[in-house]
Amino acid sequence: MNGIPVEKGPELDVAVSSRVRLARNFADIPFSAKMTPKHQAALVKRMQSIISEYSNYGKLMFADMTSMHPVDRVSLMERHLISPELAESKGNSGAFINENENVSIMVNEEDHIRIQAIFSGILLEKAYRVCDEIDSIIAEKADYAFDNKYGYLTSCPTNIGSGMRASVMLHLPALVMSGFMKSILESCTKLGVAVRGIYGENSEAVGDMFQVSNQITLGRKDDETIAAIDAICKQIIDREKALRYQLYKQNIYIFEDRIFRSYGLLGNARVLSTQECFKLLSDVRLGVSMGIIKDINILALNEMLVLSQPASLQKIAGKQLNQEERDVKRAELIRMKIQKLENN
Amino acid sequence: MNGIPVEKGPELDVAVSSRVRLARNFADIPFSAKMTPKHQAALVKRMQSIISEYSNYGKLMFADMTSMHPVDRVSLMERHLISPELAESKGNSGAFINENENVSIMVNEEDHIRIQAIFSGILLEKAYRVCDEIDSIIAEKADYAFDNKYGYLTSCPTNIGSGMRASVMLHLPALVMSGFMKSILESCTKLGVAVRGIYGENSEAVGDMFQVSNQITLGRKDDETIAAIDAICKQIIDREKALRYQLYKQNIYIFEDRIFRSYGLLGNARVLSTQECFKLLSDVRLGVSMGIIKDINILALNEMLVLSQPASLQKIAGKQLNQEERDVKRAELIRMKIQKLENN
């Protein structure tokens, strides 16, 4: 899946993807801050033996950070398969990833393991069920660090309890255009829900992409948290959708002009910065989701969003590229993708 | 021809069109400031009888300003077939225009008649020969106001002598980009040659279109003037061409980026002001003339330049349009033209 979903999930016109991750540590191994290289190696070995026979979501292959080129690491990060911390990790660490790239288990990140599932659209429950199943498989083979009062113990106190983070990536161009994002950020914070821009700064997220996730892990049942995030996201989605048509009706020509200009630039530019690329992709995504642009499908746009990031570009080019070279390669890649879609 | 040349003239990648006009007055009719409606009517009648049998460049049909809708008048002006003054004329006036729209004879403008020929590319001599031939035909049938010392007498002293204005429309984006236009304007002025922006202000001409023409009509032979303007234009053309490739080589990606972005916007925008449209057309014209854009030919761009002007747009729409409506119609028209060219 890799943030490049291959099937359309529900509410995909606003909800790009849903992700759940569980942070877990084992009772018989010191927590990461106190781990020796030996402990790390033993943990990788343990996970390999537990995971090797598990293939409910396809075989999970180990991506070993120790031997991986930095560009490949960052590319995994850009595809949301590993965290930025793991990509920069110096120790013996890695991630088990399935072929569809919608399940990954990081090993030796901040916690011993982090189990993650990601799906297109708003599908938190499904993502949770996958994580929960893997969690049970592992729990059968080894004891987690668990406290009867607090729940799962984690390296960072913010994760103690459920160890769960449920997050949805939302595309909210109309809320940004109308200036409503600020009030949404405020109300969500009051409800213990974090909303942050995925690319760029908080309230002016590049590409109008936001991640909505739970801040609280302590004293809440998993299904309550999932239901709460799901409900808040659906409210935001409804508001975004209503606003889109309101803005559209206010001045159809101006609205379509913005969308088609971005489309024209994406398909023709020879130099594209990440920032501009995300901005243009956002407009085009809006146009596609409203049926204004018909040649392009929304999954292809998600793919472009991922592939236009620095490491992914360098992987495609097969070599290191400086910023100027990346801007040219990005423009070329996006242009080719759009031409291909138009010709189909 | 109408500023919409149908055949490619020499140096068309820089020289859009060449135009010569002769201002003439008849000895037996008062000059325009003293003319009565009767005189005007008699002059139109005289010209009709002289012109009716002349068809060396196709039949010259009379476009009668008296009965013509203002939009149609302005449209003729946008196609460079009549002057802005004639388009706004209140009296009995008009212009004889051939089917190819490269020959026109205005009647009852500032002077009794103004004979004009316009060709694609740099072809001043050819344009002059056409005007001269028509001039001789008319001179056989009626006496011009002519002074042995001064030459042809005209309403405005600036035209006395030859009564001739030779002008070339040049597209000079590289000279504008590099900031060299100012020095060219200055040197030309010293040589008695006027260089002015055709759309917009002098030194920042919208669409990088400039008209180079003689300022002096007194004491110069026609062929000297034609040769001088021709030589100056060819110098400017050479400099523009050299600069284009110099700028291109400085940074191919940046150069192509500018051109293709403009192309993408022209083919996709839903709202286009005249000013932006001219700017984008200028970039695309530059790209086409350098072989960077291959789907479009330069004559089609000249056509777009003319058709995207307010009155021509309203003629196409078949109704009056306010500015917002024109900006939408302009975008639509240009988009359709580009799509058609791409499909061919």
XYZ file of C-alpha atoms in Angstrom, chain B residues 1-342:
342
model
C -4.198 38.893 -43.850
C -5.640 40.912 -41.004
C -2.655 40.384 -38.745
C -3.650 36.745 -39.232
C -1.202 35.900 -41.992
C -2.093 32.811 -43.960
C 1.364 32.272 -45.396
C 4.736 32.306 -43.713
C 6.866 35.328 -44.463
C 10.631 35.636 -43.971
C 11.999 35.868 -40.407
C 8.534 34.979 -39.112
C 10.009 33.650 -35.881
C 10.695 37.257 -34.886
C 8.945 39.435 -37.466
C 5.180 39.027 -37.153
C 4.194 41.342 -39.996
C 5.290 44.225 -42.193
C 2.991 47.086 -43.042
C 3.203 50.125 -45.304
C 0.624 52.868 -45.472
C 0.418 55.935 -47.659
C -1.532 59.014 -46.562
C -3.052 60.874 -49.517
C -5.407 63.818 -50.022
C -7.076 65.104 -53.154
C -6.402 68.601 -54.473
C -10.030 69.404 -55.275
C -11.584 68.544 -51.884
C -10.986 70.402 -48.595
C -8.842 68.609 -46.022
C -10.715 66.568 -43.390
C -10.963 69.361 -40.785
C -12.934 71.470 -43.305
C -14.983 68.744 -44.947
C -18.777 68.808 -44.938
C -20.865 65.602 -44.958
C -21.398 66.296 -48.650
C -17.665 66.304 -49.314
C -17.320 63.077 -47.375
C -20.064 61.392 -49.369
C -18.553 62.612 -52.632
C -15.147 61.259 -51.643
C -16.554 57.830 -50.799
C -18.333 57.828 -54.159
C -15.163 58.826 -56.019
C -13.167 56.080 -54.350
C -15.894 53.542 -55.081
C -15.762 54.363 -58.759
C -11.936 54.270 -58.882
C -11.649 51.039 -56.900
C -14.603 49.131 -58.365
C -12.646 47.866 -61.369
C -9.389 47.233 -59.572
C -8.856 43.642 -58.481
C -5.125 42.904 -58.661
C -5.242 41.744 -55.032
C -8.811 40.496 -55.060
C -11.958 42.577 -55.059
C -11.864 45.445 -52.566
C -15.183 45.548 -50.688
C -16.319 48.669 -48.856
C -16.754 48.332 -45.103
C -19.073 51.240 -44.354
C -18.544 52.639 -40.856
C -21.897 54.460 -40.962
C -23.897 51.256 -40.821
C -21.425 49.046 -38.983
C -21.931 47.773 -35.432
C -19.273 49.148 -33.027
C -18.086 45.605 -32.243
C -17.449 44.919 -35.929
C -15.547 48.186 -36.268
C -13.292 47.389 -33.331
C -12.808 43.903 -34.659
C -11.501 45.364 -37.950
C -9.199 47.528 -35.890
C -7.938 44.533 -33.891
C -7.117 42.895 -37.212
C -5.099 46.011 -38.157
C -7.370 46.689 -41.158
C -8.536 50.072 -39.969
C -7.106 52.576 -37.499
C -8.522 53.212 -34.030
C -9.558 56.672 -35.320
C -11.621 55.211 -38.140
C -13.220 52.697 -35.772
C -14.486 55.621 -33.695
C -15.324 57.878 -36.606
C -18.744 59.537 -36.549
C -18.770 60.739 -40.150
C -19.314 59.078 -43.504
C -16.255 56.894 -43.594
C -15.120 53.373 -44.251
C -12.448 51.171 -45.758
C -12.049 49.116 -48.914
C -10.683 45.755 -47.886
C -9.744 42.739 -50.016
C -10.739 39.177 -49.206
C -7.270 38.138 -48.036
C -7.352 41.133 -45.719
C -3.855 42.260 -46.646
C -4.893 45.371 -48.556
C -7.103 48.144 -47.233
C -7.864 51.704 -48.245
C -9.386 53.816 -45.519
C -11.548 56.731 -46.644
C -12.271 59.830 -44.576
C -9.921 59.066 -41.760
C -7.489 61.821 -40.758
C -6.557 62.084 -44.443
C -8.812 61.598 -47.437
C -7.415 58.169 -48.028
C -4.882 55.876 -46.479
C -3.624 53.000 -48.580
C -2.293 50.055 -46.609
C -0.724 46.689 -47.342
C 0.374 44.168 -44.725
C 2.348 40.928 -45.083
C 3.572 38.189 -42.828
C 7.244 38.313 -41.816
C 9.610 41.047 -42.880
C 8.452 42.068 -46.350
C 8.414 45.856 -46.347
C 9.397 46.171 -49.994
C 6.577 43.928 -51.113
C 4.102 45.865 -48.970
C 5.438 49.099 -50.432
C 5.097 47.860 -54.044
C 1.436 46.986 -53.459
C 0.706 50.413 -51.947
C 2.640 52.133 -54.720
C 0.686 50.297 -57.407
C -2.664 51.264 -55.880
C -1.367 54.792 -55.389
C -0.601 55.043 -59.125
C -4.014 53.689 -60.103
C -5.712 56.367 -58.004
C -3.353 59.118 -59.223
C -4.410 58.353 -62.804
C -8.024 59.191 -61.959
C -7.675 62.195 -59.622
C -5.143 64.803 -58.599
C -3.451 64.512 -55.232
C -2.657 67.511 -53.037
C 1.031 67.711 -53.847
C 3.614 70.426 -53.338
C 6.781 70.454 -55.423
C 8.907 71.522 -52.490
C 7.320 69.465 -49.670
C 5.737 66.524 -51.456
C 2.376 65.029 -50.511
C 0.353 67.292 -48.246
C -1.376 65.706 -45.278
C -3.676 66.753 -42.409
C -0.987 66.228 -39.820
C 2.423 67.816 -40.507
C 4.190 64.676 -39.298
C 3.086 62.904 -42.477
C 3.931 65.591 -45.014
C 6.421 64.590 -47.708
C 6.170 60.906 -48.480
C 2.980 60.401 -46.477
C 4.442 56.985 -45.897
C 4.671 54.973 -42.713
C 6.580 51.691 -42.929
C 6.307 49.526 -39.859
C 7.311 46.051 -38.775
C 5.804 44.193 -35.825
C 8.579 42.377 -33.984
C 8.310 39.792 -31.226
C 11.235 40.470 -28.888
C 10.893 38.350 -25.727
C 14.629 37.697 -25.298
C 15.512 41.395 -25.597
C 12.827 42.180 -23.018
C 13.942 39.379 -20.652
C 17.562 40.523 -20.810
C 16.664 44.190 -20.290
C 18.165 45.321 -23.608
C 14.981 46.911 -24.934
C 15.701 50.260 -23.309
C 18.989 50.773 -25.151
C 17.395 49.673 -28.419
C 14.580 52.182 -27.940
C 17.158 54.912 -27.356
C 19.379 54.138 -30.354
C 16.356 53.877 -32.639
C 15.026 57.241 -31.510
C 18.389 58.818 -32.428
C 18.066 57.331 -35.920
C 14.573 58.781 -36.368
C 12.984 55.393 -35.935
C 10.113 54.858 -33.491
C 9.891 51.641 -31.482
C 6.768 51.267 -29.394
C 5.010 48.485 -27.566
C 1.929 47.430 -29.461
C -0.052 46.297 -26.469
C 0.550 48.056 -23.158
C 3.231 50.614 -22.353
C 6.363 51.404 -24.310
C 9.173 49.658 -22.562
C 7.105 46.902 -20.971
C 5.023 45.913 -23.922
C 2.476 43.228 -23.104
C 3.277 40.121 -25.078
C 6.726 41.510 -26.009
C 5.352 42.876 -29.294
C 6.931 46.034 -30.673
C 6.315 48.135 -33.734
C 9.336 49.626 -35.483
C 8.470 52.468 -37.852
C 9.890 55.566 -39.500
C 9.301 58.899 -37.797
C 10.499 61.004 -40.745
C 8.466 61.508 -43.916
C 9.926 64.792 -45.096
C 12.954 64.948 -47.411
C 13.439 61.202 -47.661
C 12.781 59.006 -50.632
C 10.421 56.091 -50.054
C 13.008 53.476 -50.979
C 15.551 55.019 -48.594
C 13.061 54.889 -45.752
C 12.036 51.318 -46.540
C 15.688 50.241 -46.734
C 16.532 51.976 -43.459
C 13.642 50.402 -41.506
C 14.380 47.050 -43.104
C 18.054 47.252 -42.096
C 17.307 48.309 -38.515
C 14.718 45.555 -38.138
C 17.130 42.951 -39.440
C 19.732 44.082 -36.916
C 17.206 43.849 -34.089
C 16.065 40.444 -35.366
C 19.638 39.115 -35.407
C 20.245 40.342 -31.894
C 16.978 38.857 -30.635
C 17.778 35.489 -32.215
C 21.294 35.344 -30.784
C 19.968 36.250 -27.346
C 17.289 33.566 -27.481
C 19.860 30.822 -27.852
C 22.138 32.442 -25.321
C 19.356 32.477 -22.717
C 18.375 28.965 -23.679
C 21.893 27.642 -23.186
C 22.293 29.438 -19.857
C 19.747 27.084 -18.339
C 17.793 24.829 -20.649
C 15.443 23.561 -17.943
C 14.526 26.996 -16.611
C 14.005 28.261 -20.150
C 11.859 25.339 -21.229
C 10.020 25.426 -17.918
C 8.857 28.983 -18.559
C 7.707 28.128 -22.060
C 5.895 24.921 -21.199
C 4.231 26.408 -18.124
C 2.778 29.140 -20.304
C 1.709 26.508 -22.803
C 0.066 24.467 -20.051
C -1.773 27.505 -18.732
C -2.982 28.575 -22.181
C -4.359 25.110 -22.830
C -6.032 24.747 -19.460
C -7.048 28.088 -17.943
C -10.770 28.800 -17.645
C -10.339 32.554 -17.117
C -7.791 34.585 -19.115
C -7.348 38.343 -19.183
C -6.078 39.946 -22.419
C -2.887 40.901 -20.670
C -2.108 37.417 -19.348
C -3.145 35.847 -22.619
C -0.659 38.005 -24.560
C 2.071 37.208 -22.069
C 1.450 33.458 -22.366
C 1.174 33.628 -26.146
C 4.523 35.417 -26.202
C 6.235 32.597 -24.296
C 4.608 29.958 -26.473
C 5.533 31.849 -29.635
C 9.126 31.916 -28.437
C 8.964 28.161 -27.809
C 7.452 27.426 -31.202
C 9.948 29.603 -33.058
C 12.822 27.782 -31.318
C 11.393 24.353 -32.044
C 10.800 23.651 -28.344
C 7.039 23.315 -28.823
C 6.232 21.239 -31.869
C 2.441 20.801 -31.896
C 1.655 24.422 -32.662
C 2.533 26.543 -35.679
C 3.358 30.192 -35.467
C 0.579 31.381 -37.752
C -1.978 29.805 -35.428
C -0.482 31.851 -32.592
C -0.802 35.053 -34.599
C -4.442 34.149 -35.148
C -4.956 33.625 -31.403
C -3.332 36.980 -30.709
C -5.884 38.700 -32.897
C -8.931 36.647 -31.967
C -8.397 36.961 -28.239
C -8.993 40.706 -28.366
C -12.288 42.030 -26.991
C -14.220 42.872 -30.155
C -13.089 39.791 -32.059
C -14.200 37.665 -29.107
C -17.603 39.293 -29.103
C -17.919 38.735 -32.839
C -17.194 35.053 -32.312
C -19.632 34.853 -29.406
C -22.225 36.686 -31.499
C -23.138 38.948 -28.616
C -21.858 41.645 -26.313
C -19.790 40.333 -23.435
C -18.705 42.097 -20.267
C -15.114 41.781 -19.131
C -15.656 38.675 -16.992
C -17.502 36.955 -19.798
C -14.764 37.880 -22.254
C -12.083 36.416 -19.965
C -14.017 33.131 -19.904
C -14.684 33.189 -23.653
C -11.033 34.005 -24.369
C -9.850 31.046 -22.285
C -12.365 28.779 -24.023
C -11.406 29.934 -27.507
C -7.654 29.561 -26.950
C -8.146 26.176 -25.295
C -10.186 24.844 -28.208
C -7.646 26.134 -30.737
C -4.780 24.462 -28.895
C -6.651 21.175 -28.512
C -7.429 21.195 -32.214
C -3.787 21.824 -33.096
C -2.604 19.080 -30.741
